[in-house]
Short mmCIF file of C-alpha atoms in Angstrom, two decimals:
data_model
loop_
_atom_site.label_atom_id
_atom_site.label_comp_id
_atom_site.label_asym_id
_atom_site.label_seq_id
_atom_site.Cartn_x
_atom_site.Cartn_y
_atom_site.Cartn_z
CA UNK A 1 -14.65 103.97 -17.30
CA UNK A 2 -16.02 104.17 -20.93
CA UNK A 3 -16.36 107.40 -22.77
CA UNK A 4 -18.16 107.47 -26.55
CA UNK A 5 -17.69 104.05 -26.86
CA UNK A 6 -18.66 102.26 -29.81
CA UNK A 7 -18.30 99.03 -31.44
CA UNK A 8 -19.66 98.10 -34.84
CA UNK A 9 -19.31 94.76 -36.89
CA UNK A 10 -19.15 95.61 -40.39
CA UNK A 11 -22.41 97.44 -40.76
CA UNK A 12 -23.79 96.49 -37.66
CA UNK A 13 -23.47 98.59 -34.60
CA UNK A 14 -23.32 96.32 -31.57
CA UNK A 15 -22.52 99.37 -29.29
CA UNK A 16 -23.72 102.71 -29.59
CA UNK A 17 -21.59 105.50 -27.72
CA UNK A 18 -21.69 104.54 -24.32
CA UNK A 19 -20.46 106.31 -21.44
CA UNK A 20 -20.15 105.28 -17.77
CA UNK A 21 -18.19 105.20 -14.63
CA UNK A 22 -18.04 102.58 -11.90
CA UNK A 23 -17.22 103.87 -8.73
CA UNK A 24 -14.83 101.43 -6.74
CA UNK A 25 -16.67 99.30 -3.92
CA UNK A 26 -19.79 99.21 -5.63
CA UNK A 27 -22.17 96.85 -7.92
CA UNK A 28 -23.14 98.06 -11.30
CA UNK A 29 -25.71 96.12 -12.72
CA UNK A 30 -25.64 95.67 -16.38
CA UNK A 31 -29.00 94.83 -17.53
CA UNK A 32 -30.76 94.17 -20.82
CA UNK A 33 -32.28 91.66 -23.04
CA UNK A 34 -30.05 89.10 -25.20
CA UNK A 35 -29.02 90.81 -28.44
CA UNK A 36 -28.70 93.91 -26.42
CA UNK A 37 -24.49 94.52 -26.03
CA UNK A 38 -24.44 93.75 -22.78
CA UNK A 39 -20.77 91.42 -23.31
CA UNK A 40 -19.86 93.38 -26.23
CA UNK A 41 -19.32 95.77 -23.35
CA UNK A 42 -17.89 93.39 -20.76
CA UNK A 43 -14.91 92.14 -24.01
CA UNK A 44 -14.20 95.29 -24.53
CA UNK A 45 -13.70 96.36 -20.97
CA UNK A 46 -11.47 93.31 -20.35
CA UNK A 47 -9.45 93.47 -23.60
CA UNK A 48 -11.04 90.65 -25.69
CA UNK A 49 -12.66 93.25 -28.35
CA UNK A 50 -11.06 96.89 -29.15
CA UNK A 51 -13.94 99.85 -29.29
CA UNK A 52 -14.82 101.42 -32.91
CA UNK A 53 -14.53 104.92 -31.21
CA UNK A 54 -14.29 106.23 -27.24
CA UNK A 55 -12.00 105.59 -24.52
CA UNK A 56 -11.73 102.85 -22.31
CA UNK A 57 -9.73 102.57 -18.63
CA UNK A 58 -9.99 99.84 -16.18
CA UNK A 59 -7.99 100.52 -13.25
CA UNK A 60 -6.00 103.63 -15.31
CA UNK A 61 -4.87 101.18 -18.29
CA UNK A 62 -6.45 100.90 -21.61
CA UNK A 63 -7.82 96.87 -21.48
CA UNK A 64 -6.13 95.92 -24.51
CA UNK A 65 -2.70 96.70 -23.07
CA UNK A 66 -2.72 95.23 -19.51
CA UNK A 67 0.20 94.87 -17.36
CA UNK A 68 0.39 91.24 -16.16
CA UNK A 69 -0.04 92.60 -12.48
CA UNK A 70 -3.35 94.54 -13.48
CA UNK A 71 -4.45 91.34 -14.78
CA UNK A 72 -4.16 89.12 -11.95
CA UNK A 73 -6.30 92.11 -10.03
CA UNK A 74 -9.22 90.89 -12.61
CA UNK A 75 -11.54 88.53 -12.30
CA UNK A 76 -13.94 87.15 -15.76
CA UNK A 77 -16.59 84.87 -15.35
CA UNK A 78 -17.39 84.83 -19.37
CA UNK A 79 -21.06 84.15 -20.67
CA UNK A 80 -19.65 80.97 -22.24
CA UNK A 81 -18.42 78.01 -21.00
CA UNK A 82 -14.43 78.20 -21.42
CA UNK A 83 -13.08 75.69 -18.95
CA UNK A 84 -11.29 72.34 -19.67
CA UNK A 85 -13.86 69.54 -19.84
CA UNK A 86 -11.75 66.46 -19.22
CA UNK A 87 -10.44 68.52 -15.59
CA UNK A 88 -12.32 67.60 -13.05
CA UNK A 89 -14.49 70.56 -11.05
CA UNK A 90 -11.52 70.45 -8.50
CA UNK A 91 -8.82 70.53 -11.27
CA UNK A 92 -10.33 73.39 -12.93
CA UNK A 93 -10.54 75.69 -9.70
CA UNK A 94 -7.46 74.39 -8.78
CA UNK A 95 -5.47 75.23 -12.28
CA UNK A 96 -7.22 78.13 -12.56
CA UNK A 97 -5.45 79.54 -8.49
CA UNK A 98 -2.16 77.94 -10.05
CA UNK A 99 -1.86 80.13 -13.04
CA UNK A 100 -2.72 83.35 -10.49
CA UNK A 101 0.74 82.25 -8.34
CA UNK A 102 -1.45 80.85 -5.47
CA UNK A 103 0.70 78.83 -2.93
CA UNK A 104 -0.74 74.94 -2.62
CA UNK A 105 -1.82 74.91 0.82
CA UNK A 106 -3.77 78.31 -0.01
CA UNK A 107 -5.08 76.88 -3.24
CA UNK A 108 -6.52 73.76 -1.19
CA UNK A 109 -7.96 75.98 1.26
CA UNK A 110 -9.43 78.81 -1.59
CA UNK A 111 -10.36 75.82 -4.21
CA UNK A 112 -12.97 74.21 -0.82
CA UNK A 113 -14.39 77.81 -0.19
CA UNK A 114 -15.53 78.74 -3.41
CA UNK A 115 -16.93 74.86 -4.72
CA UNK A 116 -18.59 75.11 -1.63
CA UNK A 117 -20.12 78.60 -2.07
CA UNK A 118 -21.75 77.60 -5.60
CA UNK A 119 -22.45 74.28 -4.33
CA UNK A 120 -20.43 71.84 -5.68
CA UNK A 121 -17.92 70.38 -3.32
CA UNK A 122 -20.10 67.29 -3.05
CA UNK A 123 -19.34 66.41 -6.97
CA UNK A 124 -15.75 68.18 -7.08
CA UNK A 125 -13.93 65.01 -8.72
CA UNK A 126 -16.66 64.84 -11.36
CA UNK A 127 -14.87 66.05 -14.86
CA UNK A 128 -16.26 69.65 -15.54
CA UNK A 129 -17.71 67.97 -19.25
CA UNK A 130 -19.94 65.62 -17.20
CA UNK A 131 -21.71 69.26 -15.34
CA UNK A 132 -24.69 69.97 -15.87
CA UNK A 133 -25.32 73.21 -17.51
CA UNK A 134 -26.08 75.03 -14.68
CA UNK A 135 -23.16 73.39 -13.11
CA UNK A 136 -20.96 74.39 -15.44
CA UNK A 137 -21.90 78.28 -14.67
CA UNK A 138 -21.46 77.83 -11.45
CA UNK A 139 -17.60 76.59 -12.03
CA UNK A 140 -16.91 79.46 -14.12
CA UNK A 141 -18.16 81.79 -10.94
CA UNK A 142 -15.70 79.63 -8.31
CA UNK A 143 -12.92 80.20 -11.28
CA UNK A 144 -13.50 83.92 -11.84
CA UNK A 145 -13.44 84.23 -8.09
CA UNK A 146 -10.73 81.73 -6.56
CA UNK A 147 -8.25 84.76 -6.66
CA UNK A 148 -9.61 87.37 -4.38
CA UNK A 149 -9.68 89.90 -7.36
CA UNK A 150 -10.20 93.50 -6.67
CA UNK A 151 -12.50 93.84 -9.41
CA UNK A 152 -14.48 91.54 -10.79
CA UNK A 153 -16.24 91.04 -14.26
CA UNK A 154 -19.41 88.27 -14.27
CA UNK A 155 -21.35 88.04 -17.50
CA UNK A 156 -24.38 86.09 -16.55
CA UNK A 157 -23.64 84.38 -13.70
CA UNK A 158 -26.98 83.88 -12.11
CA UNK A 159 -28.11 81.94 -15.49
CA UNK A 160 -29.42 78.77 -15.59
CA UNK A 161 -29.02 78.54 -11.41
CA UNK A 162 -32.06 77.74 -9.66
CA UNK A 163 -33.53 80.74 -7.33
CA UNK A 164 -32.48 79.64 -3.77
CA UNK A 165 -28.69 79.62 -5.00
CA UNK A 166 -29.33 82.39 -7.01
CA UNK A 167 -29.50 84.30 -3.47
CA UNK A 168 -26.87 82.74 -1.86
CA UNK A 169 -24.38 84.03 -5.21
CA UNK A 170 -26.00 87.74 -4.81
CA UNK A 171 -25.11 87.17 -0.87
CA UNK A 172 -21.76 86.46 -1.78
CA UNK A 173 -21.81 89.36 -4.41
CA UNK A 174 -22.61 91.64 -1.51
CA UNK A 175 -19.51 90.19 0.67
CA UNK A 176 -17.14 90.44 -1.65
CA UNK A 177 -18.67 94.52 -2.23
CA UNK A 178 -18.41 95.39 1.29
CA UNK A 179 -15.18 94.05 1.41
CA UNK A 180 -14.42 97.30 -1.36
CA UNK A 181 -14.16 95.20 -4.11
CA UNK A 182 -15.91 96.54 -7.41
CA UNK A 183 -18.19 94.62 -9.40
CA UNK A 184 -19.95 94.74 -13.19
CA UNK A 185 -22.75 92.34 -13.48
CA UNK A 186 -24.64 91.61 -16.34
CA UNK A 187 -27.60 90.04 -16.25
CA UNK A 188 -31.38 89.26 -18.46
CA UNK A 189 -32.93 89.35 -14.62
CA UNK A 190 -34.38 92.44 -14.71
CA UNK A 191 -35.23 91.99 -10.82
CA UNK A 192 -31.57 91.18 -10.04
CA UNK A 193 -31.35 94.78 -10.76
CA UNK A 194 -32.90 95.41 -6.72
CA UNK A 195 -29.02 93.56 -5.75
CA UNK A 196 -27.35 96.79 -7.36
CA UNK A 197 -25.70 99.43 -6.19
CA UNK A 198 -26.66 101.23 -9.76
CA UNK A 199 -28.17 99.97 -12.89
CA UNK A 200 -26.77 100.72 -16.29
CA UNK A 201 -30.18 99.89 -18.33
CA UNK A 202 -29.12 98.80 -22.02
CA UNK A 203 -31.21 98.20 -25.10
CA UNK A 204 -30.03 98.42 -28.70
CA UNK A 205 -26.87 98.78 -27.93
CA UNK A 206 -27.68 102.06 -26.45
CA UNK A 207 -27.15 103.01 -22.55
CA UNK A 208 -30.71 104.23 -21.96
CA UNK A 209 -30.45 104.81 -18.40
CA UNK A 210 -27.85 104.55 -15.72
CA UNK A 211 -29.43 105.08 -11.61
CA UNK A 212 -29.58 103.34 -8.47
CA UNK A 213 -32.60 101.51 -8.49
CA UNK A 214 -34.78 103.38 -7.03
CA UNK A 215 -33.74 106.91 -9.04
CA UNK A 216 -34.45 104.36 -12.16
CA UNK A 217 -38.45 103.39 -10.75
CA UNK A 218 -38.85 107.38 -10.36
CA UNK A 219 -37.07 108.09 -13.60
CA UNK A 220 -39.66 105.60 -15.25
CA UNK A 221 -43.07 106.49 -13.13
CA UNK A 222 -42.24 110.21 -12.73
CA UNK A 223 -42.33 109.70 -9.10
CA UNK A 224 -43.15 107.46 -6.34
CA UNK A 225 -46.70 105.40 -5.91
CA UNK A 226 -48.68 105.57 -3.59
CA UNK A 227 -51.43 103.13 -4.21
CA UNK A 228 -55.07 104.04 -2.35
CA UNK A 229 -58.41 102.42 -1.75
CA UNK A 230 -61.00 104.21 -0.25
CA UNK A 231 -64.13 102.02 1.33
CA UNK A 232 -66.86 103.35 -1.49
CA UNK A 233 -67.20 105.03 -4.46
CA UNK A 234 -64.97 107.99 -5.10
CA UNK A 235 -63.91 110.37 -7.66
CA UNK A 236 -60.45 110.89 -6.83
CA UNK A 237 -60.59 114.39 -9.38
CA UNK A 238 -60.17 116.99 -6.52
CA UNK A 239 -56.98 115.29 -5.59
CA UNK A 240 -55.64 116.67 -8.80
CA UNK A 241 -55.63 120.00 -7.56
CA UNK A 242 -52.97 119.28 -4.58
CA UNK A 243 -49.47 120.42 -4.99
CA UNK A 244 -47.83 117.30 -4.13
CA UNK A 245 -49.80 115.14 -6.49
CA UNK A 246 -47.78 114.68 -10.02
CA UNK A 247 -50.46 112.20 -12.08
CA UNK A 248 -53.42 110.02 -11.21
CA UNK A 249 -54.35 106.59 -12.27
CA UNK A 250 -57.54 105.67 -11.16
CA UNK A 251 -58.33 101.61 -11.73
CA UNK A 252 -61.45 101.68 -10.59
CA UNK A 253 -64.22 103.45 -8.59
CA UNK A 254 -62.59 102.13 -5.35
CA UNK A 255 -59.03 102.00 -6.30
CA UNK A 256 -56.42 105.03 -7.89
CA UNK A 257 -52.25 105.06 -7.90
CA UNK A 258 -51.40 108.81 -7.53
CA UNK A 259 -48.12 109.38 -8.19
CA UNK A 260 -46.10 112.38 -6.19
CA UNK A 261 -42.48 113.34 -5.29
CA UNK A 262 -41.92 111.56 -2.13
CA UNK A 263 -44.09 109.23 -1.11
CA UNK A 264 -43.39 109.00 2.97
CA UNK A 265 -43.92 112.82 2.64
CA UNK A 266 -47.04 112.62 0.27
CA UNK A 267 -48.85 109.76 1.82
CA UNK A 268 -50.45 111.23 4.97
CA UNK A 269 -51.17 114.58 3.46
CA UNK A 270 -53.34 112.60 0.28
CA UNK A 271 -55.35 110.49 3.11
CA UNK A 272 -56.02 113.95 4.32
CA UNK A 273 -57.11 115.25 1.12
CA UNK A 274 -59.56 111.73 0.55
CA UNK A 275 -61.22 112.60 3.84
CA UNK A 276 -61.25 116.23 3.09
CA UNK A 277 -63.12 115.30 0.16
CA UNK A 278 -65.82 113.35 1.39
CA UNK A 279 -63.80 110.23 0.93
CA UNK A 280 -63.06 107.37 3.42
CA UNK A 281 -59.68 105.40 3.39
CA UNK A 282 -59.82 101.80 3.79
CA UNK A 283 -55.92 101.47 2.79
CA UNK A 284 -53.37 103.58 1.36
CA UNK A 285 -49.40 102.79 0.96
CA UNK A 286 -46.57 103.25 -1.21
CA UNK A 287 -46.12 100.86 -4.17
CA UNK A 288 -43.11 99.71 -5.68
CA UNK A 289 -43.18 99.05 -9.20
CA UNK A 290 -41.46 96.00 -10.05
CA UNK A 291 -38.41 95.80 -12.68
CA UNK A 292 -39.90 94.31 -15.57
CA UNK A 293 -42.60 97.37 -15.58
CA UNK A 294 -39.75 99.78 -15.23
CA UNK A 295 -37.66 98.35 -17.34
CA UNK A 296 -40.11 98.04 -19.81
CA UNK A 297 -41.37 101.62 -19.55
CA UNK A 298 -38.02 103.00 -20.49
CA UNK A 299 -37.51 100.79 -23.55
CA UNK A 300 -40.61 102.09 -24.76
CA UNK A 301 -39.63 105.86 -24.10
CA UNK A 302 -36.06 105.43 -25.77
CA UNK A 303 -37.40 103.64 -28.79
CA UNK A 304 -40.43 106.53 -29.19
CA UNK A 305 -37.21 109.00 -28.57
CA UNK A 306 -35.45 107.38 -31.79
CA UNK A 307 -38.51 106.50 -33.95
CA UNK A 308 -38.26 102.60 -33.51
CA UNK A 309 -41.65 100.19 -33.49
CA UNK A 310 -41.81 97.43 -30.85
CA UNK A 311 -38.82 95.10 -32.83
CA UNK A 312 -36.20 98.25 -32.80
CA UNK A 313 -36.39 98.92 -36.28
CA UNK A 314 -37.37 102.28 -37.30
CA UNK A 315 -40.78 103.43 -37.33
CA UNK A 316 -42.62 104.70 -40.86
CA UNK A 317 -41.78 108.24 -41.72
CA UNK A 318 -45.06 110.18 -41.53
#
């Protein structure tokens, strides 16, 4: 839980009065672009960094004074590589269970399942300094999650990890979720936001939105999509005039996106209104907006909302 929380460096404001919960069992997504705060946040939720101003709990303790016990219910997979280089990928997993009070035959067993899961069993007596970048991420994940924490904190771990075991991480992710463990995520994926449970949009430093992901693609369209295209010609203007129509978009003669409340209620009644109209439907369906458009539709709005140009710095006074 965060309340107010902000963090500034000198004169430089890293963190701008955030505020958010994360329920337990669930995945919050943190999402933003580099520069953005997104592991300011993380450090100060684990401890590393001390907020400016707010309040901060993690499992009903302020981070910077953990008891050792709530500590071993944490994992950290940090956005650096921290691990020791001359350690094999073995030793590191296996040092890392050690320090957590992990019995050896357990360790053995717990070190196997998670090289395996990110995929590198096959070079596990290869010293971690020899890894490949994205190898080296991929430690840090079997290391933050050797333990069986209850919650865990990941701070880019998809980066630099080709797409197929991208999924395979976010199927793990899910496991470890339905299993009631809680999970923050950070991530410059904007599409990794769709693996969420919610989404806590940053930019600036600032939290400009915080949803599930599909309140977030409504919050950013003003609805759902329903994209149509009718087999000639047609001026979609009467459609305007229907209650359950909240904007139109047409793209051309043959093709419009109206926008409307509820699109599986919506859709069969603005067919309907096409026919009714003179118009004939070749194919209509609801349209999902991807990530990067929503995403970058609420930048836009926040930094309008604060007078900011397209860098983030403030706008000319008129």
């Amino acid at each position: 839980m965060m309340d107010g929380v902000s963090k500034r460096f000198g004169d430089d404001t890293a963190v701008d009065t955030i505020s958010l919960t994360v329920p337990k069992g669930t995945i919050l997504g943190v999402i933003g672009p580099s520069g953005a705060g997104k592991t300011t946040t993380i450090r100060m939720l684990t401890g590393a960094l001390r907020p400016s101003e707010g309040t901060v709990r993690v499992l009903g303790e302020n981070p910077v004074d953990f008891r050792r016990q709530t500590r071993e219910q944490i994992g950290y997979m940090p956005q650096l590589f921290t691990l020791y280089q001359d350690l094999t990928a073995r030793e590191n997993v296996d040092f890392v269970a050690s320090l957590f009070g992990i019995l050896w035959r357990t360790r053995y067993r717990r070190t196997r399942e998670v090289l395996q899961l990110v995929d590198l069993w096959e070079v596990r007596g290869r010293r971690a300094g020899a890894l490949s970048g994205g190898m080296q991420r991929r430690l840090e994940l079997a290391c933050a999650l050797v333990h069986n924490p209850a919650l865990l904190f990941l701070d880019e771990p998809t980066a630099g990890i080709d797409p197929l075991l991208r999924a395979r991480i976010w199927e793990e992710l899910h496991r470890l979720r339905d299993e009631g463990r809680t999970l923050l995520v950070t991530t410059q994926y904007v599409n990794e936001a769709e693996e969420c449970d919610a989404v806590a949009l940053i930019s600036g430093g600032r939290l400009i939105a915080l949803a599930p992901p599909d309140e977030l693609r409504r919050e950013a369209i003003g609805g759902d999509v329903i994209e149509v295209e009718t087999a000639a010609a047609f001026d979609p203007a009467s459609l305007a005039r229907s209650p359950l129509v909240r904007s139109l978009d047409q793209q051309d003669s043959r093709h419009v996106r109206v926008v409307v409340d509820d699109a599986a209620t919506a859709l069969p009644e603005v067919v309907e209104a096409i026919r009714e109209a003179g118009g004939e439907v070749a194919s209509a369906s609801e349209a999902r907006p991807s990530f990067d458009a929503v995403f970058a539709s609420l930048v836009e709005r926040d930094r309008a909302l604060h007078g900011e140009d397209a860098d983030g710095g403030a706008g000319e006074s008129a």
